[in-house]
Short mmCIF file of N, CA and C in Angstrom, two decimals:
data_model
loop_
_atom_site.label_atom_id
_atom_site.label_comp_id
_atom_site.label_asym_id
_atom_site.label_seq_id
_atom_site.Cartn_x
_atom_site.Cartn_y
_atom_site.Cartn_z
N MET S 21 20.00 1.30 -10.08
CA MET S 21 20.04 2.78 -8.97
C MET S 21 18.71 3.22 -8.97
N LYS S 22 17.97 2.98 -10.48
CA LYS S 22 16.74 3.83 -10.07
C LYS S 22 15.73 3.16 -9.24
N LYS S 23 15.90 1.94 -9.11
CA LYS S 23 15.06 1.25 -7.97
C LYS S 23 15.02 1.63 -6.54
N TYR S 24 16.33 2.26 -6.33
CA TYR S 24 16.22 2.79 -4.98
C TYR S 24 15.99 4.44 -4.93
N LEU S 25 15.82 5.15 -5.85
CA LEU S 25 15.52 6.32 -5.72
C LEU S 25 14.45 6.92 -5.24
N LEU S 26 13.12 6.34 -5.67
CA LEU S 26 11.92 6.45 -4.96
C LEU S 26 11.96 6.33 -3.48
N PRO S 27 12.22 5.17 -2.98
CA PRO S 27 12.21 5.14 -1.48
C PRO S 27 12.79 6.08 -0.72
N VAL S 28 14.04 6.52 -1.24
CA VAL S 28 14.95 7.67 -0.80
C VAL S 28 14.08 9.22 -0.69
N ILE S 29 13.59 9.41 -1.87
CA ILE S 29 12.86 10.54 -2.30
C ILE S 29 11.55 10.40 -0.89
N LEU S 30 10.98 9.34 -0.79
CA LEU S 30 9.47 9.18 0.01
C LEU S 30 10.19 9.16 1.43
N THR S 31 11.25 8.71 1.97
CA THR S 31 11.72 8.87 3.29
C THR S 31 12.16 10.69 3.27
N ALA S 32 12.76 11.55 2.42
CA ALA S 32 13.28 12.24 2.80
C ALA S 32 12.05 13.57 2.59
N ALA S 33 10.99 13.13 1.94
CA ALA S 33 9.85 14.01 1.96
C ALA S 33 8.89 13.88 3.35
N THR S 34 8.84 12.46 3.68
CA THR S 34 7.96 12.24 4.95
C THR S 34 8.97 13.16 6.11
N ALA S 35 10.18 12.76 6.24
CA ALA S 35 11.12 13.60 7.52
C ALA S 35 10.64 14.77 7.61
N SER S 36 10.61 15.62 6.21
CA SER S 36 10.78 17.31 6.19
C SER S 36 9.22 17.44 6.73
N ALA S 37 8.34 16.55 6.33
CA ALA S 37 7.06 17.13 6.65
C ALA S 37 6.62 16.46 8.31
N MET S 38 7.40 16.01 8.91
CA MET S 38 7.19 15.49 10.36
C MET S 38 7.87 16.98 11.45
N ALA S 39 7.92 17.56 10.89
CA ALA S 39 8.73 18.96 11.52
C ALA S 39 7.69 19.21 12.33
N ASP S 40 7.96 19.60 13.51
CA ASP S 40 6.84 20.02 14.62
C ASP S 40 6.06 21.25 14.24
N ASP S 41 6.43 22.21 13.39
CA ASP S 41 5.34 23.09 12.83
C ASP S 41 4.98 22.77 11.62
N SER S 42 4.91 21.76 11.15
CA SER S 42 4.26 21.35 9.81
C SER S 42 2.93 21.04 9.98
N PRO S 43 1.82 21.55 9.14
CA PRO S 43 0.78 21.56 9.27
C PRO S 43 0.39 19.98 8.97
N LEU S 44 0.99 19.22 8.23
CA LEU S 44 0.83 17.74 7.65
C LEU S 44 0.97 16.65 8.80
N LYS S 45 1.70 17.38 9.88
CA LYS S 45 2.28 16.39 10.87
C LYS S 45 1.09 15.66 11.23
N ASP S 46 -0.03 15.91 11.79
CA ASP S 46 -0.99 15.03 12.25
C ASP S 46 -1.87 14.51 11.18
N ARG S 47 -1.49 14.29 9.65
CA ARG S 47 -2.36 14.01 8.68
C ARG S 47 -1.35 12.68 7.88
N LEU S 48 -0.08 12.93 8.06
CA LEU S 48 0.93 12.02 7.33
C LEU S 48 1.26 10.93 7.95
N TYR S 49 1.03 9.92 7.28
CA TYR S 49 1.77 8.42 7.91
C TYR S 49 2.45 7.81 6.78
N VAL S 50 3.35 6.79 7.22
CA VAL S 50 4.13 5.92 6.28
C VAL S 50 4.06 4.58 7.03
N GLY S 51 4.23 3.65 5.36
CA GLY S 51 3.79 2.22 5.88
C GLY S 51 4.83 1.42 4.95
N ALA S 52 4.56 0.02 5.36
CA ALA S 52 5.16 -0.90 4.76
C ALA S 52 4.48 -2.33 4.62
N ASN S 53 4.53 -3.11 3.39
CA ASN S 53 3.67 -4.28 3.18
C ASN S 53 4.83 -5.53 2.92
N LEU S 54 4.45 -6.36 3.12
CA LEU S 54 5.03 -7.84 2.49
C LEU S 54 3.90 -8.48 1.87
N SER S 55 4.27 -8.80 0.73
CA SER S 55 2.99 -9.34 -0.29
C SER S 55 3.45 -10.68 -0.67
N HIS S 56 2.30 -11.44 -1.50
CA HIS S 56 2.11 -12.59 -1.98
C HIS S 56 1.65 -12.27 -3.16
N ASN S 57 2.39 -12.25 -4.54
CA ASN S 57 2.03 -11.96 -5.52
C ASN S 57 1.61 -13.03 -6.70
N THR S 58 0.37 -13.20 -7.46
CA THR S 58 0.21 -14.21 -8.08
C THR S 58 -0.30 -13.42 -9.75
N ILE S 59 0.69 -14.01 -10.80
CA ILE S 59 0.12 -13.95 -12.09
C ILE S 59 -0.75 -14.74 -12.71
N ASP S 60 -1.97 -14.22 -13.04
CA ASP S 60 -3.04 -15.29 -13.27
C ASP S 60 -2.51 -15.67 -14.85
N SER S 61 -2.70 -17.00 -14.95
CA SER S 61 -2.32 -17.54 -16.49
C SER S 61 -3.54 -17.21 -17.52
N PRO S 62 -3.43 -16.63 -18.58
CA PRO S 62 -4.75 -16.47 -19.37
C PRO S 62 -4.96 -17.69 -19.90
N PHE S 63 -4.03 -18.46 -20.17
CA PHE S 63 -4.52 -20.12 -20.88
C PHE S 63 -4.55 -21.01 -20.01
N GLY S 64 -5.40 -20.70 -18.80
CA GLY S 64 -5.54 -21.70 -17.85
C GLY S 64 -4.59 -23.08 -17.30
N GLY S 65 -3.36 -22.24 -17.13
CA GLY S 65 -2.30 -23.05 -17.16
C GLY S 65 -2.24 -22.70 -15.58
N ASP S 66 -0.83 -22.89 -14.97
CA ASP S 66 -0.35 -23.11 -13.70
C ASP S 66 -0.29 -21.35 -13.59
N ASP S 67 -0.60 -20.73 -12.36
CA ASP S 67 -0.40 -19.52 -11.84
C ASP S 67 1.32 -19.77 -11.32
N VAL S 68 1.91 -18.26 -11.46
CA VAL S 68 3.09 -18.19 -11.19
C VAL S 68 2.82 -17.03 -10.02
N ASP S 69 3.78 -17.46 -8.85
CA ASP S 69 3.97 -16.44 -7.95
C ASP S 69 5.10 -16.10 -7.43
N ALA S 70 5.33 -15.08 -6.61
CA ALA S 70 6.66 -14.46 -5.79
C ALA S 70 6.07 -13.63 -4.94
N GLY S 71 7.14 -13.33 -3.93
CA GLY S 71 7.01 -12.47 -2.50
C GLY S 71 7.37 -11.30 -3.25
N GLY S 72 7.03 -10.26 -2.14
CA GLY S 72 7.40 -9.12 -2.46
C GLY S 72 7.45 -7.86 -1.17
N TYR S 73 7.58 -6.77 -1.57
CA TYR S 73 7.33 -5.77 -0.67
C TYR S 73 6.65 -4.47 -1.30
N SER S 74 6.26 -3.49 -0.29
CA SER S 74 6.16 -2.16 -0.71
C SER S 74 6.08 -1.29 0.23
N ILE S 75 6.68 0.06 0.19
CA ILE S 75 6.61 1.22 1.17
C ILE S 75 5.78 2.32 0.36
N PHE S 76 5.23 3.11 1.37
CA PHE S 76 4.47 4.19 0.85
C PHE S 76 4.10 5.30 1.75
N THR S 77 3.67 6.17 1.36
CA THR S 77 3.42 7.41 2.38
C THR S 77 1.99 7.91 2.18
N GLY S 78 1.39 8.25 2.80
CA GLY S 78 -0.05 8.56 3.00
C GLY S 78 -0.57 9.82 3.36
N LEU S 79 -1.55 10.41 2.92
CA LEU S 79 -1.93 12.00 3.27
C LEU S 79 -3.40 11.70 3.71
N LYS S 80 -3.87 11.97 5.02
CA LYS S 80 -5.16 12.04 5.51
C LYS S 80 -5.96 13.22 4.65
N PHE S 81 -7.31 13.06 4.41
CA PHE S 81 -8.00 14.39 4.39
C PHE S 81 -9.01 14.61 5.21
N ASP S 82 -9.48 15.75 5.42
CA ASP S 82 -10.18 16.24 6.25
C ASP S 82 -11.91 15.65 5.82
N ASN S 83 -12.84 15.13 6.90
CA ASN S 83 -13.67 14.96 6.06
C ASN S 83 -15.07 14.99 6.99
N SER S 84 -16.35 15.19 6.83
CA SER S 84 -17.43 15.16 8.05
C SER S 84 -17.88 13.73 8.13
N ILE S 85 -17.67 12.88 7.73
CA ILE S 85 -18.30 11.49 7.77
C ILE S 85 -17.58 10.90 8.94
N GLU S 86 -18.56 10.56 10.08
CA GLU S 86 -17.87 10.28 11.31
C GLU S 86 -17.55 8.42 11.03
N GLY S 87 -16.51 8.39 11.61
CA GLY S 87 -15.83 6.94 11.46
C GLY S 87 -15.51 6.73 9.92
N LEU S 88 -15.15 7.36 9.11
CA LEU S 88 -14.70 7.51 7.71
C LEU S 88 -13.21 8.27 7.32
N THR S 89 -12.35 7.73 7.29
CA THR S 89 -11.06 8.47 7.12
C THR S 89 -10.59 7.85 5.62
N THR S 90 -10.75 9.33 4.89
CA THR S 90 -10.50 9.10 3.34
C THR S 90 -8.88 9.40 3.20
N SER S 91 -8.02 9.14 2.33
CA SER S 91 -6.51 9.47 2.20
C SER S 91 -6.17 9.14 0.78
N ALA S 92 -4.95 9.79 0.58
CA ALA S 92 -4.16 9.54 -0.54
C ALA S 92 -2.87 8.76 -0.37
N GLU S 93 -2.61 7.75 -1.25
CA GLU S 93 -1.43 7.01 -0.81
C GLU S 93 -0.49 7.02 -2.17
N LEU S 94 0.91 7.51 -1.86
CA LEU S 94 2.14 7.17 -3.13
C LEU S 94 2.99 5.98 -2.55
N GLY S 95 3.10 4.91 -3.36
CA GLY S 95 4.30 4.00 -2.89
C GLY S 95 5.01 3.31 -3.93
N TYR S 96 5.95 2.39 -3.36
CA TYR S 96 6.53 1.93 -4.54
C TYR S 96 6.56 0.18 -4.19
N SER S 97 6.34 -0.46 -5.22
CA SER S 97 6.19 -2.06 -5.16
C SER S 97 7.48 -2.61 -5.69
N ASP S 98 7.83 -3.94 -5.47
CA ASP S 98 8.78 -4.65 -6.12
C ASP S 98 8.64 -6.11 -5.59
N THR S 99 8.54 -7.15 -6.36
CA THR S 99 8.43 -8.34 -6.25
C THR S 99 9.84 -9.18 -6.56
N LYS S 100 10.05 -10.41 -6.09
CA LYS S 100 11.19 -11.28 -6.46
C LYS S 100 10.84 -11.67 -7.98
N ASP S 101 11.94 -12.45 -8.56
CA ASP S 101 11.59 -13.06 -10.05
C ASP S 101 10.25 -14.13 -10.07
N PHE S 102 9.68 -13.75 -10.85
CA PHE S 102 8.41 -14.97 -10.89
C PHE S 102 8.89 -16.26 -11.67
N PHE S 103 9.72 -16.30 -12.52
CA PHE S 103 10.47 -17.10 -13.40
C PHE S 103 11.95 -17.26 -12.99
N ASP S 104 12.57 -18.64 -13.27
CA ASP S 104 13.72 -18.64 -13.19
C ASP S 104 14.47 -18.43 -14.16
N SER S 105 14.82 -17.29 -14.28
CA SER S 105 15.48 -16.74 -15.84
C SER S 105 16.71 -15.74 -15.19
N ASN S 106 17.40 -15.51 -16.49
CA ASN S 106 17.96 -14.34 -16.28
C ASN S 106 17.85 -12.71 -16.59
N GLY S 107 16.64 -13.03 -17.03
CA GLY S 107 16.21 -11.79 -17.31
C GLY S 107 15.49 -10.89 -16.70
N ASP S 108 14.20 -10.02 -16.83
CA ASP S 108 13.62 -9.36 -16.10
C ASP S 108 12.60 -9.89 -15.85
N ALA S 109 12.20 -10.57 -14.81
CA ALA S 109 11.23 -11.53 -14.49
C ALA S 109 10.56 -10.78 -13.18
N ASP S 110 10.50 -9.54 -12.92
CA ASP S 110 9.93 -9.35 -11.58
C ASP S 110 8.91 -7.97 -12.07
N ILE S 111 7.97 -8.00 -11.02
CA ILE S 111 6.95 -6.50 -11.29
C ILE S 111 7.47 -5.61 -10.54
N ASN S 112 7.58 -4.03 -10.59
CA ASN S 112 8.20 -3.27 -9.76
C ASN S 112 7.65 -1.60 -10.55
N GLY S 113 7.55 -1.08 -9.44
CA GLY S 113 7.20 0.58 -10.09
C GLY S 113 6.25 1.13 -9.00
N VAL S 114 5.98 2.35 -9.23
CA VAL S 114 5.26 3.49 -8.64
C VAL S 114 3.78 3.00 -8.54
N TRP S 115 2.95 3.48 -7.59
CA TRP S 115 1.68 3.44 -7.67
C TRP S 115 1.05 4.50 -6.86
N VAL S 116 -0.19 4.85 -7.34
CA VAL S 116 -1.08 6.04 -6.57
C VAL S 116 -2.40 5.43 -6.22
N ALA S 117 -2.88 5.79 -4.75
CA ALA S 117 -4.26 5.30 -4.50
C ALA S 117 -4.76 6.07 -3.71
N GLY S 118 -6.30 6.02 -3.93
CA GLY S 118 -7.09 6.87 -2.92
C GLY S 118 -7.84 5.56 -1.86
N VAL S 119 -7.79 6.06 -0.70
CA VAL S 119 -8.21 4.79 0.57
C VAL S 119 -9.23 5.37 0.97
N ALA S 120 -9.98 4.76 1.71
CA ALA S 120 -11.31 4.80 2.29
C ALA S 120 -11.27 3.76 3.43
N GLU S 121 -11.21 4.25 4.58
CA GLU S 121 -11.36 3.15 5.63
C GLU S 121 -12.36 3.64 6.63
N LYS S 122 -13.44 2.62 6.74
CA LYS S 122 -14.56 3.12 7.90
C LYS S 122 -14.55 1.95 9.04
N THR S 123 -14.46 2.47 10.22
CA THR S 123 -14.26 1.88 11.64
C THR S 123 -15.53 0.99 11.46
N LEU S 124 -15.49 -0.19 12.24
CA LEU S 124 -16.33 -1.24 12.51
C LEU S 124 -16.71 -1.10 13.92
N PRO S 125 -17.53 -0.08 14.65
CA PRO S 125 -17.73 -0.26 16.12
C PRO S 125 -18.71 -1.27 16.56
N GLU S 126 -19.40 -1.89 15.50
CA GLU S 126 -20.28 -3.00 15.88
C GLU S 126 -19.38 -4.15 16.14
N ILE S 127 -18.20 -4.52 15.44
CA ILE S 127 -17.20 -5.50 16.13
C ILE S 127 -16.40 -5.22 16.96
N ASP S 128 -15.52 -4.03 16.76
CA ASP S 128 -14.45 -3.50 17.78
C ASP S 128 -14.14 -2.13 17.05
N PRO S 129 -14.33 -1.28 17.96
CA PRO S 129 -13.90 0.19 17.58
C PRO S 129 -12.20 0.36 17.07
N ARG S 130 -11.74 -0.60 16.92
CA ARG S 130 -10.34 -0.86 16.39
C ARG S 130 -10.09 -1.19 15.28
N VAL S 131 -11.34 -1.93 14.91
CA VAL S 131 -11.43 -2.71 13.46
C VAL S 131 -11.89 -1.54 12.45
N SER S 132 -11.42 -1.87 11.20
CA SER S 132 -11.75 -1.24 10.11
C SER S 132 -11.64 -1.78 8.93
N ALA S 133 -12.74 -1.43 8.05
CA ALA S 133 -12.55 -1.95 6.47
C ALA S 133 -12.13 -0.97 5.86
N LEU S 134 -11.23 -1.61 4.63
CA LEU S 134 -10.55 -0.55 4.01
C LEU S 134 -11.05 -1.02 2.17
N ALA S 135 -11.10 -0.11 1.42
CA ALA S 135 -10.99 0.01 0.16
C ALA S 135 -10.13 0.96 -0.57
N ARG S 136 -9.62 0.55 -1.66
CA ARG S 136 -8.80 1.24 -2.54
C ARG S 136 -9.09 0.94 -4.01
N ILE S 137 -8.95 2.24 -4.69
CA ILE S 137 -8.82 2.27 -6.06
C ILE S 137 -7.63 3.40 -6.53
N GLY S 138 -6.76 3.07 -7.64
CA GLY S 138 -5.80 3.74 -7.69
C GLY S 138 -5.22 3.06 -9.23
N LEU S 139 -3.72 3.63 -9.46
CA LEU S 139 -3.27 3.34 -10.82
C LEU S 139 -1.62 2.89 -10.38
N ASP S 140 -1.55 1.83 -11.04
CA ASP S 140 -0.16 1.62 -10.92
C ASP S 140 0.66 2.15 -12.33
N LEU S 141 1.72 2.73 -11.90
CA LEU S 141 2.52 3.30 -12.97
C LEU S 141 3.70 2.62 -13.63
N GLY S 142 4.02 1.24 -12.92
CA GLY S 142 5.07 0.65 -13.23
C GLY S 142 4.92 -0.71 -13.96
N ASP S 143 5.86 -1.79 -13.90
CA ASP S 143 5.69 -3.02 -14.81
C ASP S 143 4.23 -3.81 -15.07
N ASP S 144 3.17 -3.33 -13.98
CA ASP S 144 2.03 -3.82 -14.00
C ASP S 144 0.93 -2.77 -14.14
N ASP S 145 1.26 -1.87 -14.91
CA ASP S 145 0.66 -0.66 -15.10
C ASP S 145 -1.10 -1.00 -15.74
N GLY S 146 -1.71 0.15 -14.83
CA GLY S 146 -3.19 0.07 -15.07
C GLY S 146 -4.16 0.36 -13.63
N ILE S 147 -5.16 0.03 -13.75
CA ILE S 147 -5.83 0.27 -12.70
C ILE S 147 -5.98 -0.69 -11.65
N LEU S 148 -5.66 -0.39 -10.43
CA LEU S 148 -5.76 -1.34 -9.02
C LEU S 148 -6.93 -1.15 -8.36
N LEU S 149 -7.55 -1.97 -7.93
CA LEU S 149 -8.80 -2.39 -6.84
C LEU S 149 -8.16 -2.91 -5.63
N GLY S 150 -8.51 -2.57 -4.41
CA GLY S 150 -8.13 -3.61 -3.41
C GLY S 150 -9.46 -3.19 -2.37
N ALA S 151 -9.49 -4.50 -1.37
CA ALA S 151 -9.98 -4.06 -0.14
C ALA S 151 -9.66 -5.13 1.04
N GLY S 152 -9.69 -4.61 2.23
CA GLY S 152 -8.95 -5.48 3.36
C GLY S 152 -9.55 -4.73 4.56
N LEU S 153 -9.03 -5.65 5.68
CA LEU S 153 -9.20 -5.01 6.82
C LEU S 153 -8.16 -4.23 7.69
N GLY S 154 -8.27 -3.42 8.40
CA GLY S 154 -7.38 -2.45 9.36
C GLY S 154 -7.54 -2.97 10.85
N PHE S 155 -6.25 -2.97 11.58
CA PHE S 155 -6.70 -2.99 13.04
C PHE S 155 -5.66 -1.82 13.93
N HIS S 156 -6.49 -1.05 14.39
CA HIS S 156 -5.42 0.08 14.99
C HIS S 156 -5.04 -0.46 16.29
N ALA S 157 -3.73 -0.67 16.57
CA ALA S 157 -3.27 -1.54 17.65
C ALA S 157 -3.02 -0.36 18.52
N THR S 158 -2.66 0.59 18.10
CA THR S 158 -2.11 2.14 18.86
C THR S 158 -2.60 3.28 18.34
N GLU S 159 -2.43 4.37 18.89
CA GLU S 159 -2.84 5.58 17.92
C GLU S 159 -1.71 5.76 17.09
N MET S 160 -0.44 5.27 16.73
CA MET S 160 0.61 5.46 16.05
C MET S 160 0.69 4.34 15.28
N LEU S 161 0.24 3.03 15.32
CA LEU S 161 0.33 1.85 14.61
C LEU S 161 -0.98 1.33 14.08
N SER S 162 -1.20 0.75 12.85
CA SER S 162 -2.26 0.24 12.67
C SER S 162 -1.68 -0.95 11.70
N LEU S 163 -2.34 -2.10 11.64
CA LEU S 163 -2.16 -3.42 10.82
C LEU S 163 -3.05 -3.37 9.91
N ARG S 164 -2.56 -4.07 8.84
CA ARG S 164 -3.59 -3.99 7.67
C ARG S 164 -3.56 -5.21 7.00
N ALA S 165 -4.20 -6.07 6.51
CA ALA S 165 -4.56 -7.01 5.61
C ALA S 165 -5.23 -6.84 4.32
N GLU S 166 -4.82 -6.91 3.05
CA GLU S 166 -5.58 -6.53 1.82
C GLU S 166 -4.98 -7.47 0.76
N PHE S 167 -6.44 -7.47 -0.40
CA PHE S 167 -6.24 -8.20 -1.58
C PHE S 167 -6.03 -6.98 -2.29
N ILE S 168 -5.20 -6.85 -3.36
CA ILE S 168 -5.01 -5.73 -4.46
C ILE S 168 -5.31 -6.77 -5.73
N ASN S 169 -6.20 -6.15 -6.78
CA ASN S 169 -6.39 -7.03 -7.93
C ASN S 169 -5.77 -5.87 -9.12
N LYS S 170 -4.72 -6.15 -9.62
CA LYS S 170 -3.80 -5.24 -10.70
C LYS S 170 -4.41 -5.76 -12.00
N ASP S 171 -3.89 -5.18 -13.01
CA ASP S 171 -4.00 -5.36 -14.26
C ASP S 171 -3.72 -6.93 -14.73
N ALA S 172 -2.45 -7.37 -14.29
CA ALA S 172 -1.90 -8.69 -14.67
C ALA S 172 -1.45 -9.45 -13.33
N SER S 173 -1.72 -9.03 -12.18
CA SER S 173 -1.23 -9.69 -10.86
C SER S 173 -2.65 -9.75 -9.83
N SER S 174 -2.12 -10.47 -8.91
CA SER S 174 -3.19 -10.38 -7.75
C SER S 174 -1.98 -10.40 -6.49
N VAL S 175 -2.27 -9.64 -5.53
CA VAL S 175 -1.54 -9.08 -4.36
C VAL S 175 -2.44 -9.41 -3.30
N TYR S 176 -1.91 -10.52 -2.26
CA TYR S 176 -2.05 -10.54 -0.71
C TYR S 176 -0.98 -10.12 0.04
N GLN S 177 -1.48 -8.84 0.83
CA GLN S 177 -0.41 -8.65 1.55
C GLN S 177 -0.74 -7.74 3.10
N ILE S 178 0.03 -7.74 3.69
CA ILE S 178 0.02 -7.68 5.16
C ILE S 178 1.10 -6.40 5.44
N GLY S 179 0.62 -5.75 6.23
CA GLY S 179 1.34 -4.39 6.48
C GLY S 179 0.96 -3.63 7.44
N ALA S 180 1.95 -2.61 8.09
CA ALA S 180 1.90 -1.73 9.28
C ALA S 180 2.09 -0.27 8.83
N VAL S 181 1.05 0.42 9.19
CA VAL S 181 1.30 1.85 8.65
C VAL S 181 1.61 2.48 10.40
N PHE S 182 2.41 3.57 10.33
CA PHE S 182 2.90 4.41 11.08
C PHE S 182 2.35 5.87 11.09
N ASN S 183 1.37 6.32 12.06
CA ASN S 183 1.01 7.63 12.01
C ASN S 183 1.79 8.44 13.06
N PHE S 184 1.69 9.75 12.64
CA PHE S 184 2.53 10.88 13.10
C PHE S 184 1.90 11.76 13.92
#
């Protein structure tokens, strides 16, 4: 039950902020990722991996640097089981991150580079660092491909971001 509480809260908070008279309407976004997660073996053995997903909401900040967008994201991630067992063999939890996105007009004005730093507060708690690329398909839809390094796992993810 607790696993589904945060997604419900994120959805409710986002829906209320999207009201026409809300000052957050043009700065708020939501997104979802599909991920491939790997736990690195500390003993030089085989790595174990599992699929997963994450959902998140973000808030863009005002800044004066042309082509640079900064934002804060709050999300929830969950993986399938890493091991064939009856126990708790997945990684899930809440995370928060600061994200910087710089457009790359030299390549294409719709392409951007992403960097993130944050904190995972779940099963893989600790600092997370990430980098990736974004593609702004439309004004309302962006696509992302990222690599994120967490304390005990590495995450390769693709996702979509919906701007309001």
